[in-house]
mmCIF file of C-alpha atoms and ligand atoms in Angstrom:
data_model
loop_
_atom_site.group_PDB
_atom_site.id
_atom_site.type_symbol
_atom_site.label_atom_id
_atom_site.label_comp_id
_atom_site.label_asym_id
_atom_site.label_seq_id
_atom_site.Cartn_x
_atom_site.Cartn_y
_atom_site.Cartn_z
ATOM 1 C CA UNK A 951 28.179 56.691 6.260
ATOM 2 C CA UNK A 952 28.430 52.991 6.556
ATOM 3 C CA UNK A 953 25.031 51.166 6.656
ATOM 4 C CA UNK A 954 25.325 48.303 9.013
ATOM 5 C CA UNK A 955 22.437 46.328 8.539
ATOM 6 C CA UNK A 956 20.803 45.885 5.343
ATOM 7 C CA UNK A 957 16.915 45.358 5.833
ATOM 8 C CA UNK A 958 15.103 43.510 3.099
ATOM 9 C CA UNK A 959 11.830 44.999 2.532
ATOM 10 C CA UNK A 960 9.650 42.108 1.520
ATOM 11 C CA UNK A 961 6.297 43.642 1.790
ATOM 12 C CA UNK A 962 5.387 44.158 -1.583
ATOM 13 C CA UNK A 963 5.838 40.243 -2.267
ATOM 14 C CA UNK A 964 5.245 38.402 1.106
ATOM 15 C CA UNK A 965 2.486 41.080 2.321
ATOM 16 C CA UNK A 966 0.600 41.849 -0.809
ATOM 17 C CA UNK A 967 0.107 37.818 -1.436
ATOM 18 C CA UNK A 968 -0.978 37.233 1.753
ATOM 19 C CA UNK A 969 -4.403 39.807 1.411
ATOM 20 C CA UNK A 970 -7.633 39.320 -0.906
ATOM 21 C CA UNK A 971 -7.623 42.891 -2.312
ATOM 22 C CA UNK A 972 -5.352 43.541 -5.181
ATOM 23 C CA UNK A 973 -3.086 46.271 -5.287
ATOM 24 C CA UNK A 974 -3.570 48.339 -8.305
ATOM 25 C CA UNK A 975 0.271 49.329 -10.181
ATOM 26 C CA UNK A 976 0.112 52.577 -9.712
ATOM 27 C CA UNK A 977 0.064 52.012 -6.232
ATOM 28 C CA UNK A 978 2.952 49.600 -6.113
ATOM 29 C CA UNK A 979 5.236 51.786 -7.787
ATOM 30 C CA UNK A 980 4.338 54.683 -6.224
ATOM 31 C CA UNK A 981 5.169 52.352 -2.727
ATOM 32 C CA UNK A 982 8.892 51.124 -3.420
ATOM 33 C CA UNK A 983 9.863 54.574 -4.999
ATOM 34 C CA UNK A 984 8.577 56.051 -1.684
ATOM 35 C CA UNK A 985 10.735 53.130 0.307
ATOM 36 C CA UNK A 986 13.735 53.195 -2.239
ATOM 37 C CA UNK A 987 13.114 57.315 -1.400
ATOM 38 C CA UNK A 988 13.282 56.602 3.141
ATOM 39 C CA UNK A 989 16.264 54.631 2.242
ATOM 40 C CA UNK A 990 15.177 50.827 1.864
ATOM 41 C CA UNK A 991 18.141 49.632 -0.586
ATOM 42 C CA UNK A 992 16.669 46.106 -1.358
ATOM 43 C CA UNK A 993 12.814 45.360 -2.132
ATOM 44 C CA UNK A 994 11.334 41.819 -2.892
ATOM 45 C CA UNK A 995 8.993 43.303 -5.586
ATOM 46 C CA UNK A 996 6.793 40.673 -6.301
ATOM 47 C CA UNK A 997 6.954 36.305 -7.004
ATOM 48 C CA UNK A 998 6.713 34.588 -10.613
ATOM 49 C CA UNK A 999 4.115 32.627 -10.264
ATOM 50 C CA UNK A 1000 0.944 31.547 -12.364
ATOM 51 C CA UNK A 1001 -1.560 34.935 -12.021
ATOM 52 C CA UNK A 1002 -4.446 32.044 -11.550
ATOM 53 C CA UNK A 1003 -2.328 31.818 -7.935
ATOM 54 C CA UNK A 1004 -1.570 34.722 -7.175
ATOM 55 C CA UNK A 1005 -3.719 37.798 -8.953
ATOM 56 C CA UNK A 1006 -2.058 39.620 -6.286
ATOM 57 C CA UNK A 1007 1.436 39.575 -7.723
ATOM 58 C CA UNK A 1008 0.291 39.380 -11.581
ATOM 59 C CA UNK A 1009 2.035 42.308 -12.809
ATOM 60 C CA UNK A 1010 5.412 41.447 -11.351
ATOM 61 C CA UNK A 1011 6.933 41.840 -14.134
ATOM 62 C CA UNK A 1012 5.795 45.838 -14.724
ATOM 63 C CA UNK A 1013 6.640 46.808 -11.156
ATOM 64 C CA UNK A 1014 10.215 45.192 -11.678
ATOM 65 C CA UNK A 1015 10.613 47.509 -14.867
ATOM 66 C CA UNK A 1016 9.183 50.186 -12.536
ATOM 67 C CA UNK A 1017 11.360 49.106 -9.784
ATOM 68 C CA UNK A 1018 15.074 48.558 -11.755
ATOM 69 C CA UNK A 1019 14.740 52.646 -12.283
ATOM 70 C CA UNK A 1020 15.361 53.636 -9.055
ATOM 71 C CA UNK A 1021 19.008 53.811 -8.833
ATOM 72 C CA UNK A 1022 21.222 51.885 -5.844
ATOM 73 C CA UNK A 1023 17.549 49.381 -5.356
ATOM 74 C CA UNK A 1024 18.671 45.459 -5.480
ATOM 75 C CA UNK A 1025 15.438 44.373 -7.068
ATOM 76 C CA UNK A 1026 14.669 40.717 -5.613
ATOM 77 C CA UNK A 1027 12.250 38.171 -6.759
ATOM 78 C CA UNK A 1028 10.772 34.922 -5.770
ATOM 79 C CA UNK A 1029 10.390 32.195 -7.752
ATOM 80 C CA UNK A 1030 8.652 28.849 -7.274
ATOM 81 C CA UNK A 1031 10.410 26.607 -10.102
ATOM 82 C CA UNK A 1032 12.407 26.684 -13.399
ATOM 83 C CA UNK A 1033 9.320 28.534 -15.326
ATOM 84 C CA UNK A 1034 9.624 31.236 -12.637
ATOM 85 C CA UNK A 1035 13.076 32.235 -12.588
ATOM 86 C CA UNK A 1036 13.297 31.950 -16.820
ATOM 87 C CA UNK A 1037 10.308 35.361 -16.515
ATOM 88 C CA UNK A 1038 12.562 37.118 -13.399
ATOM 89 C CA UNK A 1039 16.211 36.707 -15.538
ATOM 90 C CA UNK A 1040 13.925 38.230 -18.456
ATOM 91 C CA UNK A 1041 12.746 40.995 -16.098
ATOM 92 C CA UNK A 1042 15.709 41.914 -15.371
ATOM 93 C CA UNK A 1043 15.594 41.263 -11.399
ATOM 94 C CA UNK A 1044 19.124 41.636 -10.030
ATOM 95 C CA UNK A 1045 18.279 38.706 -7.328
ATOM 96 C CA UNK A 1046 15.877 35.902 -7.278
ATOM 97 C CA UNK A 1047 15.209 33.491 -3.981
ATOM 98 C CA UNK A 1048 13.884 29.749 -5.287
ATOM 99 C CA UNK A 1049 12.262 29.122 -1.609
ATOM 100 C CA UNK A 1050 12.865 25.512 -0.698
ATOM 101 C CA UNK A 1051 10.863 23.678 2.442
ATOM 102 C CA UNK A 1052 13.302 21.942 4.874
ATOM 103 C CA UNK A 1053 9.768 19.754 5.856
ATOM 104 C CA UNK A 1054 9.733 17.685 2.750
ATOM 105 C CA UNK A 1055 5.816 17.289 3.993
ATOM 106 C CA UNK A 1056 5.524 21.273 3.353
ATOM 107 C CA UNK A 1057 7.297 20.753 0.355
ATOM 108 C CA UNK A 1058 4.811 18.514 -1.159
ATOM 109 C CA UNK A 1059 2.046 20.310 -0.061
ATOM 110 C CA UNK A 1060 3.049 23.761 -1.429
ATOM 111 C CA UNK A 1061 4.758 23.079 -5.019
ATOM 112 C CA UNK A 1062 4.305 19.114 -5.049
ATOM 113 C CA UNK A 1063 7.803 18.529 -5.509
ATOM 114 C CA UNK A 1064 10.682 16.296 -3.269
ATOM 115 C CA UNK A 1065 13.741 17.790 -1.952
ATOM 116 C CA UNK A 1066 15.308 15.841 -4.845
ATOM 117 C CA UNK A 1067 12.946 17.182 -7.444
ATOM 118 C CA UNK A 1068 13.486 21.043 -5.783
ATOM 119 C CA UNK A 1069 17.301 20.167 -6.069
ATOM 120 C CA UNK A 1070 17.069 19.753 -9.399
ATOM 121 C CA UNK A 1071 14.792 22.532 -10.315
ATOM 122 C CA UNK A 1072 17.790 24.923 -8.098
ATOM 123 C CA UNK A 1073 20.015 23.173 -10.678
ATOM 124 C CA UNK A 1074 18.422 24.170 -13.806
ATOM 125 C CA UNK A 1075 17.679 27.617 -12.682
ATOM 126 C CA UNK A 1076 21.834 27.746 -12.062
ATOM 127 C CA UNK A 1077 22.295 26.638 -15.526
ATOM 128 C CA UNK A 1078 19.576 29.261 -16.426
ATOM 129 C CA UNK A 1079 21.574 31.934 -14.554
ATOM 130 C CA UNK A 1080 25.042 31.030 -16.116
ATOM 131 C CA UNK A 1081 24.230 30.635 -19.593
ATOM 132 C CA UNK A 1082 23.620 34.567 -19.220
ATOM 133 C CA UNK A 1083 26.045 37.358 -20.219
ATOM 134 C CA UNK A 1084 28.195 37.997 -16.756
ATOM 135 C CA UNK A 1085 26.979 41.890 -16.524
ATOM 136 C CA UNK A 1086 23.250 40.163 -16.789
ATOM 137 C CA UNK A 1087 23.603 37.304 -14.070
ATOM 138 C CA UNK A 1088 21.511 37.735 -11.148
ATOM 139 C CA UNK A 1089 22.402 36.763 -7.651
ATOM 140 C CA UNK A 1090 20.998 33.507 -6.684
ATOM 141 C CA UNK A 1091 19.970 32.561 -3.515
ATOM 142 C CA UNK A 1092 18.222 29.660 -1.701
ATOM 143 C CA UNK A 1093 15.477 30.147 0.574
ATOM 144 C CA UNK A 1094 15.420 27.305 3.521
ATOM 145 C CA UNK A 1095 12.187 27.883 4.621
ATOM 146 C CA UNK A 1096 10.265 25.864 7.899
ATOM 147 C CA UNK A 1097 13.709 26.071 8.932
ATOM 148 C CA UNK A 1098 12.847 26.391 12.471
ATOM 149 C CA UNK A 1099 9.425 24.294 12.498
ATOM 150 C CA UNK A 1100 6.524 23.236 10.064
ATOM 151 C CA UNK A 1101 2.817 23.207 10.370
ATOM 152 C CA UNK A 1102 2.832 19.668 9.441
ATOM 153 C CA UNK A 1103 5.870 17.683 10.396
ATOM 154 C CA UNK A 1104 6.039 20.168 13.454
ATOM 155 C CA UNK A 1105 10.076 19.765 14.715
ATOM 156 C CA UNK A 1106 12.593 19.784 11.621
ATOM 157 C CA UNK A 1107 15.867 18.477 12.561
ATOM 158 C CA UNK A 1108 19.082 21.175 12.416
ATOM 159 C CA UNK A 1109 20.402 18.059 10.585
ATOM 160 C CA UNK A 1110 18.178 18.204 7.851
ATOM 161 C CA UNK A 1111 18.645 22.161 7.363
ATOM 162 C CA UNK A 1112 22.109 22.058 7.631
ATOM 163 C CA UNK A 1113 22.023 19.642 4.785
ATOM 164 C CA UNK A 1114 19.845 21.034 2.368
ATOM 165 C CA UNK A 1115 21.986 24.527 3.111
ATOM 166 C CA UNK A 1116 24.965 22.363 1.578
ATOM 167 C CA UNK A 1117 22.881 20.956 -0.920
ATOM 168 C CA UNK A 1118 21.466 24.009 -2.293
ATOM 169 C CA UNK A 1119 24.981 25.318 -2.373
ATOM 170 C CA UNK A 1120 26.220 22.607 -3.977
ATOM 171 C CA UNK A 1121 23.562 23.226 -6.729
ATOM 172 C CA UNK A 1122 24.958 26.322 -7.306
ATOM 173 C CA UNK A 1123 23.250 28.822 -5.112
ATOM 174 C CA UNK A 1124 25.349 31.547 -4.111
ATOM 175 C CA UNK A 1125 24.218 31.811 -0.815
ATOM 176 C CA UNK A 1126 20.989 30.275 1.598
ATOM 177 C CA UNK A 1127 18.815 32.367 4.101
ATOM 178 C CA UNK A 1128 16.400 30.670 6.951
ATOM 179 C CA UNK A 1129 13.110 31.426 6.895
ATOM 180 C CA UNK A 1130 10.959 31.040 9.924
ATOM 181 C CA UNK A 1131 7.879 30.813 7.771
ATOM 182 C CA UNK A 1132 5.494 29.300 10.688
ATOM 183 C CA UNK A 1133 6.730 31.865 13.422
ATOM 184 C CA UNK A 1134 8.143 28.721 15.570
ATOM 185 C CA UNK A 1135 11.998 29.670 15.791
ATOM 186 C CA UNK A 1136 12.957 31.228 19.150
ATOM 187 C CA UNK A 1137 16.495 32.922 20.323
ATOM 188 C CA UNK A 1138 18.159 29.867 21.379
ATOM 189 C CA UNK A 1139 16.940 27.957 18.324
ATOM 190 C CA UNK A 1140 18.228 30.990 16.060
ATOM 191 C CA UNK A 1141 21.793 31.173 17.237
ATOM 192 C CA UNK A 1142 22.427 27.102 17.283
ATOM 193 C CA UNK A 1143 20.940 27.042 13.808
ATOM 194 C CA UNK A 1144 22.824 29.951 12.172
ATOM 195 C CA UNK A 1145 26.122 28.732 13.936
ATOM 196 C CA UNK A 1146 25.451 25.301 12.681
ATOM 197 C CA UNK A 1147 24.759 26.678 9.125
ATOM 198 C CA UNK A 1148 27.625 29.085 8.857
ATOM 199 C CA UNK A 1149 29.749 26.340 10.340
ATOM 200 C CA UNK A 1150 28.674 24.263 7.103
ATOM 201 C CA UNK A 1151 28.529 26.639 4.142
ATOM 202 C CA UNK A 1152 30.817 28.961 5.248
ATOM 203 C CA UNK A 1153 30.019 32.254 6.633
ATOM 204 C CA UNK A 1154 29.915 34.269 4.072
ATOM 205 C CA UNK A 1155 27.237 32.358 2.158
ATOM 206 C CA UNK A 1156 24.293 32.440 4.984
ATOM 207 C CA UNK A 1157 22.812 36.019 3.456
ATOM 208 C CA UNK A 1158 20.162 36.466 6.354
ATOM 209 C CA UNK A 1159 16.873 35.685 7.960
ATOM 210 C CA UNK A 1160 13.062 35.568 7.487
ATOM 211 C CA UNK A 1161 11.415 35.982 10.724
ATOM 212 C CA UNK A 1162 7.772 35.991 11.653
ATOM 213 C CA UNK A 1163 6.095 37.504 14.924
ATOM 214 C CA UNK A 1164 3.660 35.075 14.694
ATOM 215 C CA UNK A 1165 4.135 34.457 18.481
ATOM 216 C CA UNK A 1166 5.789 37.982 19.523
ATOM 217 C CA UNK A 1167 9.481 36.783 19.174
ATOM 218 C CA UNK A 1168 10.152 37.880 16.269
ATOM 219 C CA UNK A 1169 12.300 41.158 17.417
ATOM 220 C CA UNK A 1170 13.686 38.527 20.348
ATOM 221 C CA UNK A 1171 15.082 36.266 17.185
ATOM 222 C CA UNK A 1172 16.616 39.323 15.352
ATOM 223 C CA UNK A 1173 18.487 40.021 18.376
ATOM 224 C CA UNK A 1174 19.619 36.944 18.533
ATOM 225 C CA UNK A 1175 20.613 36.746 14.736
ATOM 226 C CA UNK A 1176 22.903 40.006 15.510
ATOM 227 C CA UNK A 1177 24.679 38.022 18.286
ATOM 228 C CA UNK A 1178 25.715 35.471 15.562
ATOM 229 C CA UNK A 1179 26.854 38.325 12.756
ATOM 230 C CA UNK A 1180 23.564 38.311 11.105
ATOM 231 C CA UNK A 1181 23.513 41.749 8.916
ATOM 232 C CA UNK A 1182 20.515 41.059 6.328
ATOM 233 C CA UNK A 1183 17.335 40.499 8.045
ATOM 234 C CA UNK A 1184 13.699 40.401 5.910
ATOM 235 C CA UNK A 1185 10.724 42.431 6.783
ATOM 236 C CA UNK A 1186 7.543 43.789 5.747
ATOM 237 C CA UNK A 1187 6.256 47.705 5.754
ATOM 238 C CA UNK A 1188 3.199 47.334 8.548
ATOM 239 C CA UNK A 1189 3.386 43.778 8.841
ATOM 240 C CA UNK A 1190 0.988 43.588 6.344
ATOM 241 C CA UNK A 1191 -0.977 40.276 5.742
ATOM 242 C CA UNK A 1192 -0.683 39.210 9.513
ATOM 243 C CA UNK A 1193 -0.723 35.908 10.229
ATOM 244 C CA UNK A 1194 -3.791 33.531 9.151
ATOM 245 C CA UNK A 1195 -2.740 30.973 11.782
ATOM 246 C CA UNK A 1196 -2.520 34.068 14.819
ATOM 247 C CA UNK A 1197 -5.159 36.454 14.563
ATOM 248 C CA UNK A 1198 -3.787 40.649 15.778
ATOM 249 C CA UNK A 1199 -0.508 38.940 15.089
ATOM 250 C CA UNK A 1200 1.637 40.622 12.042
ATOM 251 C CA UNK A 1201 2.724 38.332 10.062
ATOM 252 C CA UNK A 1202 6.721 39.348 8.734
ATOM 253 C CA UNK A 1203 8.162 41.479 11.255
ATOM 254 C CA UNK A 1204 7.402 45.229 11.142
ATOM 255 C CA UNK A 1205 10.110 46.932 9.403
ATOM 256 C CA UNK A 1206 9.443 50.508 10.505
ATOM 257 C CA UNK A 1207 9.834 48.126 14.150
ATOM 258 C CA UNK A 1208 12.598 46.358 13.016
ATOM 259 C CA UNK A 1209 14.036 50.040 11.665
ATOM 260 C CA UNK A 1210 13.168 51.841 15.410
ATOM 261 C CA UNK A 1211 14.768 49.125 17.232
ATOM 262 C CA UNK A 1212 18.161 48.738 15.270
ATOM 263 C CA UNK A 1213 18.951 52.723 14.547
ATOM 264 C CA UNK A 1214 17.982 53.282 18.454
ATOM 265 C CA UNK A 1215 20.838 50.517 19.394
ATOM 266 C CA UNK A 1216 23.146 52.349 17.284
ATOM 267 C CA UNK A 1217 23.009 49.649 14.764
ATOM 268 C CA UNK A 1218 22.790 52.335 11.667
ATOM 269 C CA UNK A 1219 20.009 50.868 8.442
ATOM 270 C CA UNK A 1220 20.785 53.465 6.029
ATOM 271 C CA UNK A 1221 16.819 54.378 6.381
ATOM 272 C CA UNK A 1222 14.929 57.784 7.742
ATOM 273 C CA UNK A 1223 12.828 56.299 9.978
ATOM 274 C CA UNK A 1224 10.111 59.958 10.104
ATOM 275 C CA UNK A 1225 10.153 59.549 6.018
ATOM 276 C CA UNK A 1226 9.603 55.552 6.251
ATOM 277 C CA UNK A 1227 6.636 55.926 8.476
ATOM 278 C CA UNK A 1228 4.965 58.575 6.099
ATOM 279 C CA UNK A 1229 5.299 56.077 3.652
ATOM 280 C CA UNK A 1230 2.194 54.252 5.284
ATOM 281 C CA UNK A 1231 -0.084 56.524 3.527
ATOM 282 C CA UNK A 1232 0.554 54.748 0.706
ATOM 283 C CA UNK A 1233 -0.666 51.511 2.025
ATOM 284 C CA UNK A 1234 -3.758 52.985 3.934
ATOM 285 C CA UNK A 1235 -5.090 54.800 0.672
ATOM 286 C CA UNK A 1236 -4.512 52.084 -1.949
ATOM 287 C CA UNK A 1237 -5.726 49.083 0.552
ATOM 288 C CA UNK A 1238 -8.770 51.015 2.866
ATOM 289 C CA UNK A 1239 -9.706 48.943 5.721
ATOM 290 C CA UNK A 1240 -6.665 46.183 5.661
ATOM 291 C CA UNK A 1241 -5.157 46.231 9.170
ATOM 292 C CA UNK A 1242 -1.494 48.131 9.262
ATOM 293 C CA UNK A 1243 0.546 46.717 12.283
ATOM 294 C CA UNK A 1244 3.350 48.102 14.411
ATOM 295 C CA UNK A 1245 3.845 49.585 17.582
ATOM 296 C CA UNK A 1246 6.309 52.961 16.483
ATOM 297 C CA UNK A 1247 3.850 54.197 14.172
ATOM 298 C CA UNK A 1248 0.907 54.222 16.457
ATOM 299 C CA UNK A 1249 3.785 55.177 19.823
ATOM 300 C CA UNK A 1250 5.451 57.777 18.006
ATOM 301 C CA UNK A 1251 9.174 58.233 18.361
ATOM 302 C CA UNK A 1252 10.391 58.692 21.831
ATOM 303 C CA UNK A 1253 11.400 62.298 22.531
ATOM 304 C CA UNK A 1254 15.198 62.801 22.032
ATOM 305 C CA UNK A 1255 15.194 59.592 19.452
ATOM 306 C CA UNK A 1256 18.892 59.546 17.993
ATOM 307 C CA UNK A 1257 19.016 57.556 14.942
ATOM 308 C CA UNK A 1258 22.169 55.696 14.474
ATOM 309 C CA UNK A 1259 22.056 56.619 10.534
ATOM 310 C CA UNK A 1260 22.260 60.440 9.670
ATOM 311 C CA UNK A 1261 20.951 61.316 6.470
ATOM 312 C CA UNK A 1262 22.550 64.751 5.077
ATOM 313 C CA UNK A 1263 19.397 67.469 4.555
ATOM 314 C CA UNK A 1264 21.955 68.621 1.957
ATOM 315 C CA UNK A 1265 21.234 65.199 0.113
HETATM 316 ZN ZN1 LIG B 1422 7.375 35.135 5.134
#
């Protein structure tokens, strides 16, 4: 069985920092073994940041342990600077994301640091990566995010994106993705900017997107990603966190949405989409009362639903 589309499952990172409550360990690992079990073959565990930050994602460390058990799970991180990526290599992650804000405004605001100064942080976190044994090197990749818009500078340039996807390269990143952070991109926008990206790093080096639904196009802007060879798209288990700027708006796209959508088009995720959505539980017990988006789980699956991936009950 060939798995088309790889979906990213960034929930436990991107949704977990983006609520008050804390989810307890136990939990967590309990969550990505039950996603690694549905099928999910990469995870974005958890960020290294300062726990003063983000209490949320304190233990990332532990649930990485927890996490590099499961066997065939790519492990991803984030990490904000040099600091960061020095506790994921030590981890053990097998890919960390340095997110970098194409609004240098955003930029300044969120880790006080210049494109230049992010530049050089990507560099040192190369040097970081390749002063490791070869068997030990994780993947590297650069996050452009506000790629398609900013809260603060509002319209970013294609220009400027395009040329901080070369610079980041040039730094050493193996590859870039584009983030839609602020839920601004739409289908048009998506296409011109991943064609204009590919055209500049080459196509093999844009991994995949970030998309919000902050303004319901999120599923219009992965369709749009597949018409320009997109295969790696990002998404969060019950859009979890929704959006603080869009209230009854998820925040990440839905994956067990995301999941529904590509296996009914035939476009096969490698994921059981009846075992993903029991995985839910998880989240409703360990975080009572936080609100769990999506449309399939509360629709059901149409009658007659044909999955594009076919998981052997032998397995
Ligand atoms: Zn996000």
């Amino acid at each position: 069985m060939s798995n088309e589309i790889l979906i990213s499952e960034v929930g436990p990172r991107d949704g977990l920092q983006s609520i008050k409550p804390v989810m307890p360990l136990a939990a967590k690992r309990a969550w990505i073994s039950a996603l690694a079990n549905a099928g999910v073959r990469e995870i974005e565990v958890g960020s290294f940041v300062p726990a003063h930050i983000l209490p949320q994602l304190a233990d990332t460390a532990e649930v990485v342990a927890h996490a590099r058990t499961i066997a065939g799970l790519t492990v991803a991180v984030l990490v904000p600077n040099l600091k960061g990526a020095e506790a994921a290599v030590k981890s053990g992650a097998h890919k960390i994301t340095i997110p970098l804000s194409c609004s240098e405004s955003h930029s300044l605001k969120n880790v006080r640091r210049t494109h230049a100064q992010m530049l050089d942080e990507t560099r040192n976190i190369v040097a970081l990566i390749r002063a490791q044994p070869a068997a030990q090197r994780p993947k590297f990749e650069g996050g452009l995010s506000t790629a398609f818009g900013c809260t603060i500078e509002g319209i970013v340039p294609a220009d400027t994106v395009v040329r901080l996807a070369e610079e980041m390269m040039a730094a050493g990143c193996d590859e870039v993705g584009l983030s839609d952070t602020t839920g601004y991109a739409n289908p048009v926008q998506v296409k011109d900017l991943v064609r204009r990206v590919k055209r500049a790093v080459g196509d093999q080096n844009l991994s995949g997107l970030h998309l919000h639904n902050t303004r319901g196009l999120g599923f219009a802007n992965v369709i749009a990603g597949l018409d320009v060879g997109i295969t790696t798209f990002d998404s969060s288990m019950a859009g979890l966190g929704g959006c603080p700027f869009a209230p009854g708006a998820s925040g990440n796209i839905v994956t067990e949405d995301l999941v529904f959508m590509l296996e009914a088009m035939g476009l096969a995720t490698g994921i059981d989409l009846p075992q993903l959505l029991a995985v839910r539980k998880i989240l409703s017990d360990a975080l009572p009362g936080e609100q769990l988006y999506g449309f399939t789980p509360d629709a059901g699956l149409p009658l007659g639903f044909s999955p594009a991936t076919k998981r052997s009950a032998a397995a």
